[in-house]
Coordinates of C-alpha atoms and ligand atoms in Angstrom, one line a residue:
M19 CA 87.0 114.0 65.3
K20 CA 85.7 110.1 64.3
I21 CA 88.7 107.8 66.8
L22 CA 88.4 104.3 66.6
F23 CA 90.3 103.3 70.1
L24 CA 91.4 100.5 69.4
T25 CA 92.0 98.4 73.0
H26 CA 92.9 95.3 74.5
A27 CA 90.0 96.2 76.8
F28 CA 87.7 99.6 77.8
N29 CA 89.9 99.7 81.2
S30 CA 90.1 102.8 83.7
L31 CA 92.3 104.4 81.4
S32 CA 90.6 104.1 78.2
Q33 CA 86.7 104.5 80.2
R34 CA 89.4 107.7 81.0
L35 CA 90.4 108.7 77.9
Y36 CA 87.0 108.1 75.9
L37 CA 85.2 110.7 78.4
E38 CA 88.2 113.3 78.0
L39 CA 87.4 113.3 73.6
T40 CA 83.9 113.0 73.7
G41 CA 83.4 115.8 76.0
R42 CA 85.2 117.2 74.1
G43 CA 82.7 116.4 71.4
H44 CA 84.8 114.2 69.7
E45 CA 83.2 110.5 68.1
V46 CA 84.2 107.4 69.9
S47 CA 84.1 104.4 68.7
I48 CA 85.6 101.6 70.6
E49 CA 86.9 97.9 68.9
F50 CA 88.8 95.3 71.2
D51 CA 92.3 94.1 69.6
I52 CA 90.7 90.7 69.1
S53 CA 92.7 89.4 66.4
D54 CA 94.6 91.8 63.3
A55 CA 91.1 90.7 61.1
V56 CA 88.7 92.4 63.4
A57 CA 91.1 95.2 63.8
L58 CA 91.4 96.0 59.9
E59 CA 87.2 95.7 59.3
A60 CA 87.1 98.3 62.0
V61 CA 89.3 100.7 60.5
A62 CA 87.2 100.2 57.0
M63 CA 84.0 100.0 59.5
H64 CA 84.2 103.4 61.0
R65 CA 87.1 105.1 58.4
P66 CA 88.3 107.3 61.5
D67 CA 90.5 110.5 61.4
L68 CA 92.9 109.3 64.2
I69 CA 93.5 105.3 65.9
V70 CA 94.0 106.2 69.7
A71 CA 95.4 102.6 71.6
P72 CA 94.6 103.3 75.2
F73 CA 95.7 99.6 75.7
L74 CA 97.9 97.7 73.6
K75 CA 98.9 93.6 74.2
R76 CA 100.4 93.6 70.9
A77 CA 101.4 95.2 67.7
I78 CA 99.3 96.7 65.7
H79 CA 99.0 95.5 62.2
E80 CA 101.2 97.0 59.8
K81 CA 97.9 97.8 56.6
I82 CA 96.8 100.0 59.0
W83 CA 99.7 101.8 60.7
R84 CA 101.1 102.7 56.9
E85 CA 97.8 104.2 56.2
Q86 CA 96.6 106.2 59.6
V87 CA 98.1 107.5 62.0
C88 CA 98.2 105.4 65.3
L89 CA 98.6 107.1 68.6
I90 CA 99.9 104.9 71.0
V91 CA 99.9 104.8 74.7
H92 CA 103.1 103.7 76.5
P93 CA 103.0 103.5 80.2
G94 CA 106.9 104.9 80.3
I95 CA 109.4 107.8 80.1
R96 CA 110.6 109.8 77.0
G97 CA 112.5 106.3 75.3
D98 CA 111.6 103.9 77.5
R99 CA 110.4 100.8 75.6
G100 CA 109.5 97.2 76.4
P101 CA 106.4 95.6 78.2
S102 CA 107.6 96.0 81.5
A103 CA 107.5 99.6 81.2
L104 CA 105.8 100.4 85.1
D105 CA 107.0 96.8 86.5
W106 CA 110.6 97.7 85.9
A107 CA 110.0 101.8 87.0
I108 CA 108.9 100.3 91.0
L109 CA 111.8 97.9 90.5
N110 CA 114.1 99.8 90.0
D111 CA 113.3 101.8 92.3
E112 CA 112.7 105.6 89.7
Q113 CA 111.6 109.2 91.3
E114 CA 110.1 110.4 88.3
W115 CA 108.1 108.5 85.4
G116 CA 106.0 109.2 83.1
V117 CA 103.7 108.3 79.8
T118 CA 104.3 108.8 76.2
V119 CA 102.2 109.1 73.6
L120 CA 104.1 107.5 70.0
Q121 CA 103.0 106.6 66.2
A122 CA 102.5 102.9 66.2
A123 CA 105.6 101.8 63.8
A124 CA 107.6 99.1 62.4
E125 CA 109.7 98.2 65.7
M126 CA 107.3 98.8 68.8
D127 CA 107.4 101.5 71.3
A128 CA 109.9 103.3 69.2
G129 CA 107.7 105.4 66.9
S130 CA 107.7 109.1 66.7
I131 CA 106.9 110.9 70.1
W132 CA 103.6 113.5 69.4
A133 CA 103.6 114.0 73.1
S134 CA 104.7 112.9 76.8
A135 CA 103.3 114.0 80.7
N136 CA 106.0 113.1 84.0
F137 CA 104.9 112.4 87.7
P138 CA 107.1 111.7 90.4
M139 CA 106.7 108.3 92.1
R140 CA 104.6 107.0 94.2
A141 CA 105.1 103.5 97.0
A142 CA 102.0 102.0 95.3
S143 CA 101.4 99.2 93.3
K144 CA 101.4 99.0 89.6
S145 CA 97.9 98.9 89.0
S146 CA 97.5 101.7 91.8
L147 CA 100.0 104.0 90.0
Y148 CA 97.9 103.2 86.9
R149 CA 94.7 104.2 87.9
D150 CA 95.8 107.4 89.5
E151 CA 99.2 108.8 87.8
V152 CA 99.6 106.9 84.8
T153 CA 95.7 107.8 83.8
E154 CA 96.1 111.3 84.7
A155 CA 99.5 111.3 82.9
A156 CA 98.2 110.2 79.7
T157 CA 95.6 112.3 79.7
T158 CA 97.7 115.6 79.5
A159 CA 99.8 113.4 76.8
V160 CA 96.4 111.9 75.0
L161 CA 94.8 115.7 75.0
E162 CA 98.0 117.4 73.7
A163 CA 98.4 115.0 70.8
V164 CA 95.1 115.0 69.7
G165 CA 95.0 118.3 69.7
K166 CA 98.4 118.8 68.1
F167 CA 97.2 116.0 65.0
E168 CA 93.6 118.4 64.7
V169 CA 96.1 121.2 63.9
G170 CA 97.7 119.5 62.1
N171 CA 101.3 120.2 60.1
F172 CA 103.0 118.7 63.4
M173 CA 105.7 117.0 62.5
P174 CA 106.6 114.3 65.5
E175 CA 109.8 114.2 67.2
P176 CA 112.0 110.8 66.2
L177 CA 112.4 108.8 69.0
D178 CA 116.6 110.1 69.1
Y179 CA 118.3 109.2 72.5
A180 CA 120.9 111.9 72.1
Q181 CA 118.1 114.2 73.2
P182 CA 118.6 115.1 76.6
D183 CA 114.7 114.3 77.2
V184 CA 115.1 110.5 76.4
R185 CA 116.0 109.0 79.5
G186 CA 114.4 105.9 78.4
Q187 CA 116.1 102.8 77.7
W188 CA 114.5 99.3 76.4
R189 CA 114.4 96.3 78.8
P190 CA 113.0 93.2 78.6
A191 CA 109.7 91.4 79.7
V192 CA 110.5 91.3 83.8
R193 CA 110.8 88.1 84.5
Q194 CA 109.9 86.2 87.7
E195 CA 113.6 85.3 88.4
D196 CA 113.9 89.0 88.3
R197 CA 111.3 90.0 91.1
A198 CA 112.1 86.9 93.6
I199 CA 111.8 87.3 97.2
D200 CA 115.2 86.3 99.5
W201 CA 113.2 86.4 102.7
L202 CA 116.5 85.8 104.6
R203 CA 117.9 89.4 102.7
D204 CA 115.6 91.4 101.0
N205 CA 113.9 94.4 103.9
T206 CA 110.3 94.5 104.0
A207 CA 110.8 98.2 101.7
T208 CA 112.4 95.5 98.8
V209 CA 109.8 92.4 99.5
L210 CA 107.3 95.6 99.1
R211 CA 108.5 96.4 95.9
K212 CA 108.7 93.3 94.0
I213 CA 104.9 92.4 95.2
R214 CA 104.6 95.9 94.2
S215 CA 106.1 95.9 91.1
A216 CA 103.3 92.6 90.3
D217 CA 100.1 93.9 91.6
G218 CA 97.8 92.9 90.0
F219 CA 99.6 91.2 87.5
P220 CA 100.7 88.4 87.4
G221 CA 101.8 88.6 90.7
V222 CA 105.2 87.4 92.6
L223 CA 105.5 83.9 92.5
D224 CA 107.0 82.6 96.1
E225 CA 106.0 79.3 98.6
V226 CA 103.8 79.9 101.4
L227 CA 103.6 77.3 103.8
G228 CA 104.7 75.0 101.4
E229 CA 102.1 75.8 98.2
A230 CA 103.3 77.6 95.5
C231 CA 101.8 80.4 94.5
Y232 CA 101.5 84.0 94.0
L233 CA 102.1 87.6 96.1
Y234 CA 99.3 89.9 96.0
N235 CA 97.5 93.3 98.0
A236 CA 100.9 94.0 100.2
H237 CA 101.3 96.2 103.4
S238 CA 104.0 97.1 105.6
E239 CA 103.5 95.8 109.3
T240 CA 105.3 97.7 111.7
G241 CA 104.9 96.0 115.4
L242 CA 104.8 92.4 114.8
R243 CA 108.4 90.1 114.8
G244 CA 109.2 86.9 113.5
V245 CA 111.8 84.4 111.6
P246 CA 111.9 86.6 108.6
G247 CA 109.9 84.4 105.4
E248 CA 108.0 82.8 108.6
V249 CA 103.8 83.5 108.3
I250 CA 103.6 85.2 111.6
A251 CA 100.2 85.8 111.6
H252 CA 96.2 86.3 110.2
C253 CA 93.4 88.8 110.6
N254 CA 90.1 89.0 108.7
G255 CA 92.0 86.7 105.9
N256 CA 95.1 88.9 105.2
I257 CA 98.4 87.1 106.4
C258 CA 101.6 88.6 108.2
R259 CA 105.0 87.2 106.8
A260 CA 108.8 88.3 108.1
T261 CA 110.3 90.4 107.1
V262 CA 114.4 90.6 108.1
D263 CA 114.0 94.8 109.4
G264 CA 109.9 94.1 110.0
A265 CA 106.7 92.4 108.3
V266 CA 104.5 93.0 105.4
W267 CA 100.9 91.7 105.4
I268 CA 99.9 89.5 102.2
G269 CA 96.2 90.0 100.8
H270 CA 95.6 87.6 98.1
L271 CA 97.2 85.4 96.8
K272 CA 96.8 82.6 93.9
M273 CA 97.7 78.9 93.6
K274 CA 100.3 77.8 90.6
Q275 CA 99.2 75.1 90.1
E276 CA 96.1 74.5 87.2
R277 CA 93.7 73.4 90.0
E278 CA 90.8 75.1 90.6
P279 CA 90.8 78.1 92.0
P280 CA 92.9 79.5 89.6
F281 CA 92.5 83.8 90.9
K282 CA 93.6 85.3 93.3
L283 CA 91.6 84.8 96.6
P284 CA 91.9 86.3 100.6
A285 CA 95.5 84.7 101.3
A286 CA 93.9 83.0 104.8
M287 CA 91.2 81.5 102.2
V288 CA 94.0 79.8 100.1
L289 CA 95.7 77.8 102.8
G290 CA 92.6 76.9 104.4
K291 CA 94.0 74.2 107.0
K292 CA 97.7 75.1 106.8
L293 CA 97.6 78.5 109.0
A294 CA 96.5 75.6 111.9
G295 CA 99.2 76.6 113.9
V296 CA 99.5 80.7 113.1
T297 CA 98.1 82.8 115.5
E298 CA 95.5 85.0 114.8
A299 CA 96.0 88.6 115.9
E300 CA 95.7 92.3 114.7
G301 CA 98.7 94.8 113.3
S302 CA 99.3 98.1 112.5
W303 CA 97.8 98.1 109.1
R304 CA 94.0 97.5 108.9
D305 CA 91.5 97.2 105.8
I306 CA 88.9 99.2 107.6
R307 CA 91.0 102.4 109.5
Y308 CA 88.8 105.0 112.0
E309 CA 90.0 108.0 112.2
E310 CA 88.8 111.8 113.1
K311 CA 89.7 115.5 113.2
N312 CA 88.5 118.8 114.0
G313 CA 84.7 117.3 115.5
V314 CA 84.7 114.9 111.6
G315 CA 85.0 111.3 112.0
Y316 CA 87.1 109.5 108.7
L317 CA 86.0 106.1 107.5
H318 CA 88.1 104.4 105.4
F319 CA 87.7 100.9 103.8
E320 CA 90.7 99.8 101.1
F321 CA 89.0 96.8 100.1
Y322 CA 91.4 94.6 97.7
N323 CA 89.9 95.7 93.7
G324 CA 87.2 97.6 95.7
A325 CA 85.7 94.2 96.1
M326 CA 83.5 93.9 99.2
S327 CA 82.5 90.6 100.6
T328 CA 79.9 89.6 102.9
A329 CA 82.3 89.6 105.8
Q330 CA 84.0 92.9 104.3
C331 CA 80.3 94.5 104.5
E332 CA 79.6 93.4 108.1
R333 CA 82.8 94.1 109.3
L334 CA 82.4 97.5 108.0
L335 CA 78.6 98.2 109.0
Q336 CA 79.9 97.3 112.9
A337 CA 82.6 100.1 112.0
Y338 CA 80.7 101.7 110.5
R339 CA 78.0 101.9 113.7
E340 CA 80.2 102.3 116.1
A341 CA 82.0 106.1 114.2
T342 CA 77.8 106.4 114.9
R343 CA 77.8 106.3 118.4
R344 CA 81.2 108.6 118.3
D345 CA 80.5 112.3 119.8
T346 CA 80.7 113.4 116.4
K347 CA 78.4 115.4 114.0
V348 CA 80.1 114.3 110.3
I349 CA 80.8 111.3 109.4
V350 CA 82.9 110.9 106.0
L351 CA 83.1 107.9 104.6
A352 CA 86.2 107.9 102.6
G353 CA 86.6 104.0 100.5
G354 CA 90.1 103.0 99.6
A355 CA 93.1 105.1 98.1
D356 CA 92.3 102.7 94.3
F357 CA 89.0 102.4 94.3
W358 CA 85.9 103.5 96.7
S359 CA 84.0 100.0 96.1
N360 CA 83.4 97.9 93.4
G361 CA 80.3 96.1 94.9
I362 CA 80.1 92.7 95.8
H363 CA 83.3 90.3 95.7
L364 CA 82.4 88.1 92.5
N365 CA 86.0 86.5 93.1
L366 CA 84.5 85.3 96.6
I367 CA 81.1 84.2 95.7
E368 CA 82.7 82.1 92.6
A369 CA 85.1 80.5 94.5
A370 CA 81.8 79.6 97.2
D371 CA 80.3 75.5 96.8
S372 CA 76.9 77.9 95.9
P373 CA 78.1 80.6 94.4
A374 CA 73.5 81.5 94.3
D375 CA 73.9 81.5 97.6
E376 CA 77.1 83.2 98.5
S377 CA 75.2 86.2 96.1
W378 CA 72.4 86.1 97.9
R379 CA 74.2 86.7 101.1
N380 CA 76.6 89.4 99.7
I381 CA 73.9 91.6 98.3
N382 CA 71.8 91.4 102.0
A383 CA 75.0 92.6 103.2
M384 CA 75.4 95.2 100.7
N385 CA 71.6 96.2 101.6
D386 CA 72.4 96.8 104.6
L387 CA 74.6 98.3 105.4
V388 CA 73.5 101.0 102.4
L389 CA 70.0 100.7 104.8
A390 CA 72.2 102.0 107.8
I391 CA 73.5 104.8 106.6
L392 CA 70.4 105.8 105.0
A393 CA 68.5 105.5 108.4
T394 CA 71.4 107.9 110.2
D395 CA 69.9 110.6 111.1
S396 CA 72.6 111.3 114.1
H397 CA 75.6 112.3 111.7
L398 CA 75.7 113.3 108.6
I399 CA 77.5 111.6 106.1
I400 CA 80.1 112.4 103.3
A401 CA 81.0 110.0 101.3
A402 CA 84.3 110.9 99.4
L403 CA 85.5 109.3 96.5
Q404 CA 88.8 109.6 96.0
G405 CA 88.8 106.5 93.8
N406 CA 86.5 105.2 91.0
A407 CA 83.8 103.1 91.5
G408 CA 81.0 101.0 89.7
A409 CA 78.0 98.7 89.6
G410 CA 77.2 98.4 93.7
G411 CA 80.0 101.0 94.8
V412 CA 77.9 103.4 93.5
F413 CA 75.1 103.5 94.8
L414 CA 76.4 102.7 97.9
A415 CA 77.8 105.6 97.9
L416 CA 74.6 107.9 97.2
A417 CA 73.0 106.2 100.1
A418 CA 75.3 109.3 101.5
D419 CA 73.8 112.9 102.3
R420 CA 77.1 114.6 100.3
V421 CA 79.1 112.5 97.8
V422 CA 82.3 114.5 96.3
A423 CA 84.4 112.4 93.4
R424 CA 87.6 113.4 93.0
K425 CA 87.7 114.5 89.4
G426 CA 89.7 112.2 87.6
V427 CA 86.9 109.5 89.3
V428 CA 85.0 106.9 86.7
L429 CA 81.6 106.2 87.5
N430 CA 80.0 102.8 86.1
P431 CA 76.4 103.1 87.6
H432 CA 75.2 100.4 86.5
Y433 CA 74.9 96.5 86.5
K434 CA 73.8 95.2 83.1
A435 CA 77.2 94.0 82.2
M436 CA 77.7 91.6 84.3
G437 CA 75.0 89.5 82.5
N438 CA 72.1 91.0 83.2
L439 CA 72.1 91.6 86.8
Y440 CA 69.1 93.3 88.4
G441 CA 71.6 95.3 90.7
S442 CA 70.0 96.3 94.4
E443 CA 71.8 98.6 96.9
Y444 CA 68.2 100.7 97.0
W445 CA 69.6 101.5 94.0
T446 CA 65.7 101.8 92.3
Y447 CA 64.7 104.6 95.0
L448 CA 68.4 106.1 94.4
L449 CA 69.3 107.0 91.4
P450 CA 66.0 108.3 90.4
R451 CA 66.2 110.5 94.3
R452 CA 69.2 112.4 91.8
V453 CA 68.8 112.0 87.9
G454 CA 64.7 111.5 88.1
A455 CA 63.5 108.3 86.2
E456 CA 64.6 108.6 82.9
R457 CA 68.1 109.6 82.9
A458 CA 68.9 106.6 85.4
G459 CA 67.1 104.5 82.8
E460 CA 69.4 105.9 80.4
I461 CA 72.3 105.7 83.2
T462 CA 71.5 102.0 83.5
G463 CA 71.2 101.1 80.2
N464 CA 73.3 102.7 78.2
R465 CA 76.2 100.3 80.5
L466 CA 78.9 103.6 79.6
P467 CA 81.0 105.2 82.4
V468 CA 80.1 108.3 83.7
G469 CA 82.9 110.7 84.2
A470 CA 83.5 112.9 87.3
T471 CA 82.5 116.2 86.3
Q472 CA 79.4 114.9 84.0
A473 CA 78.2 112.7 87.0
K474 CA 77.6 116.2 88.6
Q475 CA 76.0 118.1 86.1
L476 CA 73.8 115.1 86.1
G477 CA 73.1 115.7 89.7
L478 CA 74.8 112.2 90.6
I479 CA 77.4 113.9 92.7
D480 CA 76.9 117.3 94.5
D481 CA 80.2 118.1 93.6
C482 CA 83.9 117.4 92.2
F483 CA 87.6 118.7 92.9
G484 CA 90.9 118.0 93.6
S485 CA 92.9 117.3 90.6
D486 CA 95.2 114.8 92.4
A487 CA 95.4 112.6 95.8
A488 CA 96.1 115.0 98.3
G489 CA 94.2 117.6 96.7
F490 CA 90.8 115.9 97.2
R491 CA 91.5 114.9 100.9
C492 CA 92.7 118.4 101.6
G493 CA 89.0 119.8 99.8
V494 CA 87.1 117.0 101.9
E495 CA 88.3 118.3 105.3
V496 CA 87.6 122.0 104.1
L497 CA 84.0 121.0 103.2
A498 CA 83.3 118.3 106.2
E499 CA 84.5 121.2 108.4
S500 CA 82.7 123.8 107.0
L501 CA 79.6 121.6 107.3
L502 CA 79.4 121.0 111.3
A503 CA 77.8 124.5 111.9
D504 CA 74.4 123.4 109.8
V505 CA 73.9 120.1 110.7
P506 CA 71.3 120.3 113.0
T507 CA 69.6 122.0 110.4
L508 CA 70.7 119.7 107.4
L509 CA 69.3 116.7 109.3
A510 CA 65.7 118.4 110.3
K511 CA 66.0 118.8 106.5
K512 CA 66.8 114.7 105.9
R513 CA 64.8 114.3 108.8
A514 CA 61.2 115.8 107.6
E515 CA 62.6 113.9 103.6
R516 CA 63.3 110.5 105.1
C517 CA 60.0 110.1 106.1
L518 CA 58.1 111.6 103.2
D519 CA 59.8 109.3 101.0
E520 CA 59.2 106.2 103.5
Q521 CA 55.3 107.2 103.0
K522 CA 55.3 107.1 99.6
K523 CA 57.1 104.2 99.7
P524 CA 58.8 102.4 102.0
L525 CA 62.7 101.3 101.5
S526 CA 61.6 97.3 102.3
V527 CA 59.6 97.2 99.5
Y528 CA 62.4 98.9 97.6
R529 CA 64.4 96.0 98.7
A530 CA 62.0 93.5 98.6
E531 CA 61.0 94.4 94.2
E532 CA 65.1 94.4 94.2
L533 CA 65.9 91.7 95.7
A534 CA 63.1 89.6 93.7
Q535 CA 65.1 90.6 90.9
M536 CA 68.0 89.2 92.1
K537 CA 66.9 85.9 93.2
R538 CA 65.8 85.7 89.3
N539 CA 69.1 86.5 87.9
F540 CA 70.8 84.1 91.2
Y541 CA 68.6 81.2 90.8
G542 CA 66.6 81.5 88.2
F543 CA 66.4 79.7 84.6
D544 CA 68.8 82.3 83.3
P545 CA 72.2 81.6 83.5
S546 CA 73.5 85.3 82.5
Y547 CA 74.9 86.4 85.3
H548 CA 76.7 83.1 86.1
V549 CA 78.3 82.9 83.4
A550 CA 79.3 86.4 83.3
R551 CA 80.6 86.1 85.9
Y552 CA 82.9 82.9 85.5
N553 CA 84.4 84.8 82.5
F554 CA 85.1 88.1 84.9
V555 CA 86.7 86.3 86.8
H556 CA 88.7 84.1 85.1
K557 CA 89.7 87.1 82.4
V558 CA 88.3 84.8 79.4
P559 CA 89.7 87.1 76.5
H560 CA 86.9 89.0 74.9
S561 CA 85.4 87.1 71.7
R562 CA 83.9 90.7 69.6
T563 CA 83.5 93.9 71.2
P564 CA 80.0 94.6 72.5
R565 CA 78.0 96.7 70.1
H566 CA 76.8 100.2 72.4
L567 CA 80.9 100.3 72.8
A568 CA 81.4 99.6 68.9
L569 CA 79.5 102.7 67.5
H570 CA 80.7 101.0 63.4
R571 CA 78.8 98.1 64.5
R572 CA 75.8 99.3 65.0
I573 CA 73.2 98.8 62.3
G574 CA 71.2 102.4 61.5
G575 CA 73.9 105.1 62.7
N576 CA 76.5 105.7 64.6
R577 CA 74.6 107.4 67.5
R578 CA 74.7 107.0 71.4
S579 CA 71.7 108.0 73.5
Q580 CA 72.9 111.1 74.9
I581 CA 72.4 112.0 78.7
Ligands
COA630 N1 85.1 91.5 92.5 C1 86.0 91.0 92.1 N2 86.9 91.4 92.0 C2 86.6 92.8 91.1 C3 85.5 93.5 90.8 C4 84.1 93.0 91.9 N3 83.5 93.6 92.1 N4 85.8 94.9 90.6 C5 87.0 95.0 90.3 N5 87.2 93.4 90.2 C6 89.3 93.1 90.2 C7 88.9 92.6 88.7 O1 89.0 91.3 88.6 C8 90.7 93.4 88.9 O2 91.2 92.0 89.4 P1 92.6 92.1 88.7 O3 93.6 92.4 90.2 O4 92.9 90.6 88.5 O5 92.9 92.7 87.2 C9 90.8 94.3 89.2 O6 90.0 94.4 90.2 C10 90.8 96.0 89.0 O7 89.2 95.6 87.7 P2 89.1 95.9 86.3 O8 88.0 95.6 85.8 O9 90.7 95.8 85.8 O10 89.6 97.3 86.5 P3 88.9 98.4 85.7 O11 88.7 99.5 86.2 O12 89.5 98.7 84.3 O13 87.4 98.5 85.5 C11 84.7 98.2 86.8 C12 86.1 99.2 86.6 C13 83.7 98.7 87.6 C14 83.5 98.5 85.8 C15 85.3 96.3 86.3 O14 86.0 95.9 87.3 C16 83.9 95.3 86.5 O15 83.0 95.9 86.3 N6 83.6 95.2 88.1 C17 82.7 94.7 88.4 C18 81.5 95.4 89.1 C19 79.9 94.5 88.9 O16 79.3 93.2 88.5 N7 79.8 93.9 90.3 C20 78.7 93.1 90.9 C21 77.3 94.1 91.4 S1 77.7 94.8 92.4

């Protein structure tokens, strides 16, 4: 079928649905919902059999939904309506939530129901739930709805609050007052729920050391205590605030003031000198964590949004080196629950006095980490991608000896979308090594997401398994332990291959070549990378849909190059 995605952005959920539908032979073209005129034009150009709206922030124009079936993905249970579905589900401590696929109609979210899927709630941020449970449920429900549409004759179920399975209700947008933290009364669980209900957007508005700012990236602290509301410690950019029954770490803040920089940054950086009197202390929660089980080392790195700053790369490299000194034979690089890695930290680069210099430092720190993994011959390294990875984050994973991903993971193994960035992280060595030169060119040039199953078929990764996080983690443990006995043989093979590769072309040459291109991106006459990064960090709305996504706007046909 010809399907048109009408969407606010090509975000993680849209990318996953795109992969599932194109993987089933459908032709999916994408149009960003910029204006009614643009949407109407896209429909006229693509003449789709079906319109799917994976992520919309406003209603579809009446002319479109009156003439075509438009399926809206709503992140709420049957009957739930309104713009803050997940926010309310977290605030109200719902035990079960869901996704409903409904037909666009005159009243927002009140159209007939095509399909729905529910899931048990998890104590996590809104964006974490969105990227994991909501995406899985949306995939199930959209595939079911598209299947029904294809068969024909299906009559969607009109919304009827008298039905026992329609438990939702209309709820207005959450206001800051609805989730304001009362530090003298709210316990840790409540504080976390309030912050998580607004993370990644819009954040909970609060005051920290006299500064009005939005809070993000909160984790519970079990050891440190203090006067409720007070900042009692800071560590690696995070701040710790006491609650009535414990404390919470807050990783990121965004200033409320309109003055620069109005984007999220590590909390300690935003507060700067105001933290002077606060002690630096480690607590029970850490972004980098190492554990061992049955002879396998597991290195977790839970970096907010998968962005890896220079300092984080350096700390991770240090933790990695320590892990390689342990008496283990296999190390699993586990990344974070939400993301494996999204490469260099664009927000911190944007905030730097010299973004070009900071880009340079950051990419070199990433490269040092990749090099350390590539050079390891004491341990077998497994990259285990529970969450998505993008740009340099994908190539960081490819440095490992085995690369496995959770089945639902979406990879974006390309840099070009960031203002034609050339990229480094030894990708010119790592990618052709796995998929061959021609495919490497297609993958990086197409700028399209690659699903875990497709990535396995392409040879980009070795395997994918686990329909949920727990299943994946379990599979990774089994894999790591099963490899233990073969480690000496596998390492001997690795040494021999590395030696041959080094003779053909030293890693230092790959690095120098890539960095020569990156230097042009950072310091050259063409400012594309700096402009793209500014737009990305400042969330400048799209003014058009890129041609590689909008097939209907391509001159000379609809086809994408197949990989
Ligand atoms: N640096 C800083 N922040 C980043 C980031 C990076 N490298 N990659 C993602 N983020 C942030 C986004 O700004 C967003 O922030 P928010 O919490 O304020 O909304 C959040 O992570 C999620 O990103 P989003 O784009 O909404 O997620 P997605 O799953 O829809 O898309 C990517 C994932 C990877 C396609 C997209 O985030 C991306 O293109 N990132 C940039 C990758 C890159 O070019 N890295 C630099 C070169 S190595």
